Coordinates of C-alpha atoms in Angstrom, one line a residue:
X7 CA 0.0 0.0 0.0
X8 CA 1.3 3.5 -0.9
X9 CA 3.0 5.1 2.0
X10 CA 2.2 8.6 0.9
X11 CA -0.6 10.0 3.0
X12 CA -2.4 13.0 1.5
X13 CA -4.9 13.9 4.2
X14 CA -8.5 14.5 3.1
X15 CA -12.1 13.8 3.9
X16 CA -14.0 14.2 7.1
X17 CA -17.2 12.4 8.1
X18 CA -19.4 13.2 11.1
X19 CA -22.6 12.0 12.7
X20 CA -24.5 13.3 15.7
X21 CA -27.3 11.8 17.8
X22 CA -28.9 13.5 20.9
X23 CA -27.8 15.0 23.2
X24 CA -25.3 16.5 20.7
X25 CA -28.1 16.8 18.1
X26 CA -31.5 18.2 18.9
X27 CA -34.0 15.8 20.5
X28 CA -35.6 13.5 17.9
X29 CA -32.9 14.5 15.3
X30 CA -29.9 12.7 13.8
X31 CA -27.4 14.5 11.6
X32 CA -24.7 13.2 9.2
X33 CA -22.1 15.2 7.2
X34 CA -19.2 14.6 4.9
X35 CA -16.6 16.5 3.0
X36 CA -15.2 14.6 0.0
X37 CA -11.6 15.7 -0.5
X38 CA -10.0 14.6 -3.8
X39 CA -7.3 15.6 -6.2
X40 CA -7.7 19.2 -7.4
X41 CA -10.0 19.5 -10.4
X42 CA -11.3 15.9 -10.3
X43 CA -15.0 15.7 -11.5
X44 CA -17.6 14.6 -9.0
X45 CA -21.4 14.6 -9.7
X46 CA -24.7 14.1 -8.0
X47 CA -26.3 11.0 -9.5
X48 CA -29.4 8.9 -8.9
X49 CA -29.9 5.3 -9.7
X50 CA -33.4 3.7 -9.4
X51 CA -34.3 0.6 -7.5
X52 CA -34.2 -2.6 -9.6
X53 CA -34.8 -6.3 -9.6
X54 CA -32.6 -8.6 -11.6
X55 CA -33.0 -12.1 -12.7
X56 CA -29.6 -13.3 -11.5
X57 CA -30.1 -16.8 -12.8
X58 CA -29.3 -15.7 -16.4
X59 CA -25.8 -15.1 -17.8
X60 CA -26.6 -11.4 -18.7
X61 CA -27.6 -10.1 -15.3
X62 CA -25.8 -12.3 -12.8
X63 CA -22.8 -9.9 -12.3
X64 CA -22.2 -6.2 -12.0
X65 CA -19.1 -4.3 -13.2
X66 CA -17.6 -2.2 -10.4
X67 CA -14.7 0.2 -11.1
X68 CA -12.1 -2.6 -11.7
X69 CA -13.8 -6.0 -11.2
X70 CA -17.0 -7.8 -11.8
X71 CA -18.8 -9.3 -8.8
X72 CA -22.1 -11.3 -8.4
X73 CA -25.2 -9.0 -8.7
X74 CA -27.9 -8.9 -6.1
X75 CA -31.4 -9.9 -7.0
X76 CA -32.7 -6.6 -5.7
X77 CA -31.0 -3.2 -5.5
X78 CA -32.4 -0.1 -3.7
X79 CA -32.6 3.4 -5.1
X80 CA -29.6 5.5 -4.3
X81 CA -28.5 9.2 -4.3
X82 CA -24.8 9.4 -4.8
X83 CA -21.9 11.9 -4.9
X84 CA -20.0 9.9 -7.6
X85 CA -16.5 10.5 -8.9
X86 CA -16.9 10.8 -12.6
X87 CA -14.4 8.0 -13.5
X88 CA -15.5 5.5 -10.8
X89 CA -18.4 3.1 -10.5
X90 CA -18.6 3.7 -6.8
X91 CA -19.3 6.9 -4.7
X92 CA -17.6 9.0 -2.0
X93 CA -20.9 9.1 -0.1
X94 CA -24.6 8.8 -0.6
X95 CA -28.0 7.7 0.7
X96 CA -30.6 5.1 -0.2
X97 CA -34.4 4.9 -0.2
X98 CA -34.4 3.3 3.3
X99 CA -32.7 6.2 5.0
X100 CA -29.2 4.7 5.2
X101 CA -26.2 7.0 4.5
X102 CA -22.5 6.1 4.1
X103 CA -19.3 8.0 3.8
X104 CA -15.8 6.6 3.5
X105 CA -12.3 7.7 4.4
X106 CA -8.9 6.7 3.1
X107 CA -6.7 5.0 5.8
X108 CA -3.2 3.7 5.7
X109 CA -2.4 0.4 7.4
X110 CA 0.3 -2.1 8.1
X111 CA -1.3 -4.7 5.9
X112 CA 0.4 -4.7 2.5
X113 CA -1.3 -4.9 -0.9
X114 CA -2.2 -8.3 -2.0
X115 CA 0.3 -10.1 -4.3
X116 CA 0.6 -8.5 -7.7
X117 CA -0.9 -5.2 -6.6
X118 CA -4.3 -6.3 -8.0
X119 CA -7.2 -4.1 -8.9
X120 CA -10.0 -5.2 -6.6
X121 CA -12.9 -3.4 -5.0
X122 CA -12.4 0.3 -4.1
X123 CA -13.8 1.8 -0.9
X124 CA -16.0 3.9 -3.1
X125 CA -17.4 0.7 -4.7
X126 CA -18.2 -0.6 -1.3
X127 CA -20.1 2.6 -0.4
X128 CA -22.4 2.2 -3.4
X129 CA -22.8 -1.6 -2.8
X130 CA -23.6 -1.1 0.8
X131 CA -26.3 1.5 -0.1
X132 CA -27.8 -0.6 -2.9
X133 CA -28.0 -3.7 -0.8
X134 CA -28.8 -2.7 2.8
X135 CA -32.0 -1.5 4.4
X136 CA -30.4 -0.5 7.7
X137 CA -27.0 0.7 8.7
X138 CA -26.2 -2.7 10.2
X139 CA -27.3 -4.5 7.1
X140 CA -25.2 -2.2 4.9
X141 CA -22.2 -2.8 7.1
X142 CA -22.6 -6.5 6.8
X143 CA -22.9 -6.2 3.0
X144 CA -19.6 -4.3 2.9
X145 CA -17.9 -6.8 5.3
X146 CA -19.0 -9.8 3.2
X147 CA -17.8 -8.3 -0.1
X148 CA -14.5 -7.1 1.5
X149 CA -13.8 -10.6 2.8
X150 CA -14.8 -12.3 -0.4
X151 CA -13.2 -9.9 -3.0
X152 CA -10.7 -7.8 -1.2
X153 CA -9.9 -4.1 -1.6
X154 CA -7.2 -2.5 -3.8
X155 CA -6.3 -0.6 -6.9
X156 CA -5.5 3.0 -7.9
X157 CA -7.8 5.5 -6.3
X158 CA -6.8 8.4 -8.5
X159 CA -7.3 8.5 -12.3
X160 CA -3.8 9.6 -13.2
X161 CA -1.8 8.2 -10.3
X162 CA -1.6 4.4 -10.2
X163 CA 0.5 4.6 -7.0
X164 CA -2.2 6.3 -5.0
X165 CA -3.8 3.4 -3.1
X166 CA -5.3 3.0 0.4
X167 CA -7.5 1.0 2.6
X168 CA -10.8 2.4 3.9
X169 CA -12.9 3.3 6.9
X170 CA -16.7 3.9 6.7
X171 CA -19.3 5.7 8.7
X172 CA -22.6 4.0 8.1
X173 CA -25.6 5.6 9.6
X174 CA -29.4 5.5 9.9
X175 CA -31.9 7.1 12.3
X176 CA -31.3 4.4 14.9
X177 CA -27.6 3.8 15.0
X178 CA -24.3 4.3 13.2
X179 CA -21.4 1.9 12.7
X180 CA -17.8 2.9 12.3
X181 CA -16.2 0.2 10.2
X182 CA -12.4 0.3 9.8
X183 CA -10.5 -2.0 7.5
X184 CA -7.0 -3.3 7.0
X185 CA -6.8 -5.5 3.9
X186 CA -9.5 -8.0 4.3
X187 CA -9.6 -7.6 8.1
X188 CA -11.9 -5.2 9.9
X189 CA -13.1 -3.8 13.2
X190 CA -16.4 -2.1 13.9
X191 CA -17.9 0.1 16.7
X192 CA -21.6 1.0 17.2
X193 CA -22.6 4.6 18.0
X194 CA -26.1 5.5 19.3
X195 CA -25.7 8.8 21.1
X196 CA -23.6 11.9 21.0
X197 CA -21.3 12.9 18.2
X198 CA -18.4 11.1 16.5
X199 CA -16.1 11.7 13.5
X200 CA -13.6 9.9 11.3
X201 CA -10.9 11.3 9.1
X202 CA -7.9 9.6 7.6
X203 CA -6.7 7.3 10.3
X204 CA -7.8 4.3 12.3
X205 CA -9.8 5.4 15.4
X206 CA -11.0 2.1 17.0
X207 CA -8.8 1.2 19.9
X208 CA -9.8 -1.5 22.4
X209 CA -13.5 -0.6 22.6
X210 CA -14.9 -2.4 19.5
X211 CA -18.1 -4.3 19.2
X212 CA -17.3 -6.6 16.2
X213 CA -14.1 -7.7 14.4
X214 CA -13.1 -10.1 11.6
X215 CA -12.3 -13.7 12.4
X216 CA -8.6 -14.3 13.0
X217 CA -7.9 -10.6 13.5
X218 CA -5.8 -10.9 16.6
X219 CA -4.0 -14.0 15.3
X220 CA -3.0 -12.1 12.2
X221 CA -1.7 -9.2 14.3
X222 CA 0.3 -11.7 16.4
X223 CA 1.7 -13.6 13.4
X224 CA 2.9 -10.4 11.7
X225 CA 4.3 -8.9 14.9
X226 CA 1.8 -6.0 15.0
X227 CA 0.8 -6.9 18.5
X228 CA 2.7 -8.7 21.3
X229 CA -0.4 -10.4 22.8
X230 CA -0.1 -8.5 26.0
X231 CA -3.0 -6.5 27.4
X232 CA -6.2 -5.6 25.6
X233 CA -6.0 -5.8 21.8
X234 CA -5.8 -2.3 20.3
X235 CA -6.9 -2.3 16.7
X236 CA -5.7 1.2 15.7
X237 CA -2.3 0.8 17.5
X238 CA -1.7 -2.5 15.9
X239 CA -2.7 -1.7 12.3
X240 CA -2.1 2.0 11.8
X241 CA 1.0 2.7 9.6
X242 CA 1.4 6.1 11.4
X243 CA 1.3 7.0 15.0
X244 CA -2.1 6.8 16.7
X245 CA -1.0 9.7 19.0
X246 CA -0.5 11.9 16.0
X247 CA -3.9 11.0 14.7
X248 CA -5.6 11.9 18.0
X249 CA -3.7 15.2 18.6
X250 CA -5.7 18.4 18.8
X251 CA -3.8 19.6 15.7
X252 CA -4.8 16.7 13.5
X253 CA -7.9 16.7 11.2
X254 CA -9.4 14.1 13.5
X255 CA -8.7 16.2 16.6
X256 CA -10.0 19.4 15.0
X257 CA -13.2 17.7 13.8
X258 CA -13.7 16.3 17.3
X259 CA -13.3 19.7 18.8
X260 CA -16.0 21.1 16.5
X261 CA -18.3 18.4 17.6
X262 CA -17.5 19.0 21.3
X263 CA -18.9 22.6 21.1
X264 CA -22.3 20.9 20.8
X265 CA -21.8 18.2 23.4
X266 CA -24.9 17.9 25.6
X267 CA -26.3 21.1 24.0
X268 CA -28.9 19.5 21.6
X269 CA -27.7 22.1 19.1
X270 CA -26.1 20.3 16.2
X271 CA -28.7 20.4 13.5
X272 CA -28.2 20.4 9.7
X273 CA -27.3 24.0 9.6
X274 CA -24.7 23.5 12.3
X275 CA -23.3 20.5 10.4
X276 CA -23.0 22.7 7.3
X277 CA -21.0 25.2 9.4
X278 CA -18.6 22.4 10.5
X279 CA -18.0 21.3 6.9
X280 CA -17.3 24.9 5.9
X281 CA -14.8 25.3 8.7
X282 CA -11.1 25.7 7.9
X283 CA -10.0 24.6 11.3
X284 CA -7.5 21.8 10.6
X285 CA -8.4 21.9 6.9
X286 CA -11.9 20.5 7.2
X287 CA -12.8 22.6 4.2
X288 CA -9.7 21.9 2.1
X289 CA -8.1 24.0 -0.5
X290 CA -4.9 23.2 -2.6
X291 CA -3.6 20.2 -4.4
X292 CA -6.2 18.1 -2.5
X293 CA -9.4 20.0 -2.1
X294 CA -13.0 19.5 -1.0
X295 CA -14.7 18.6 -4.2
X296 CA -18.2 17.9 -2.8
X297 CA -20.1 17.9 0.5
X298 CA -23.2 16.3 1.9
X299 CA -25.4 16.7 4.9
X300 CA -28.3 14.5 6.0
X301 CA -30.9 15.1 8.8
X302 CA -33.4 12.5 10.1
X303 CA -36.4 13.8 12.0
X304 CA -37.7 10.9 14.2
X305 CA -41.0 12.5 15.2
X306 CA -42.0 13.2 11.5
X307 CA -40.2 10.0 10.3
X308 CA -38.5 12.0 7.5
X309 CA -35.0 12.2 6.1
X310 CA -33.6 15.1 4.1
X311 CA -30.3 15.3 2.1
X312 CA -28.4 18.4 1.1
X313 CA -25.5 18.3 -1.4
X314 CA -23.2 21.0 -2.8
X315 CA -22.3 19.2 -6.0
X316 CA -19.4 21.7 -6.2
X317 CA -16.0 22.3 -4.6
X318 CA -15.4 24.2 -1.4
X319 CA -18.5 24.3 0.9
X320 CA -17.2 27.6 2.3
X321 CA -18.2 29.0 -1.1
X322 CA -21.0 26.7 -2.2
X323 CA -24.7 26.4 -1.4
X324 CA -26.0 23.1 0.1
X325 CA -29.0 22.3 -2.1
X326 CA -31.9 20.1 -0.9
X327 CA -32.0 16.9 -2.9
X328 CA -34.8 14.6 -3.9
X329 CA -33.9 10.9 -3.8
X330 CA -35.7 10.1 -7.0

């Protein structure tokens, strides 16, 4: 896996008491190479006869995988040259955003082109009715097909693993991966964020089979004390990732301003994504190419999505989007 770590993307979610009572809010900035195209796109729900040779697979960015018999309608922020998406939502009120992470697990032999994290975002949305179901879809496909391949159109050396924030009105899952291994943590209250590093330490809820054995075998963990996923698998220092000066730390500080205040609504989330603290709204060689905010209202049983469809949320309007 490429050792160059251009930092970009921030994903947030807030439940009460950080968000207002009866409200859940999600937000993501998609930071990509300067000038790369990214569009708002919609794909309708569909049923496929997967028994025939013509409809039994789907072409992702690099590889074909078995198609699902039913796929759900999705609203995506899609990089123009990829099949997958940086973030999006589906008809059942699930939203997903992903982050690039760099780990101690090397690329698979031959540096193969496998599934990209962006492919997994779209696949999770197309095939999951809840946040947990979407996470399980991503896990199954990750373990079966693996992840890998160039993540920039003109730079074959730009490769990475992925973390995901998968949310619905009931709960969110932070899913962090290292090769075909993974660790997951459930979130049901307050605010949390992910940036470009592993964040799950010893307090995980689920993990891949054989994770600790892999860490021991490859001398990533000495087997003493509680198993620390981020400490074992992160290719850079966990302390640096958690510092107040890091993107992760700056994003966390922005969330903390709303802690126990019931104040982080969709407008406040837009303000966070427009912030230049720690480079949340990014300018330069890597820049924020698109942004998304979602708000669930539990009392009205509604969900609304806003997207910029343009670079730099500090200069762009968040436009309310219809799913269909």
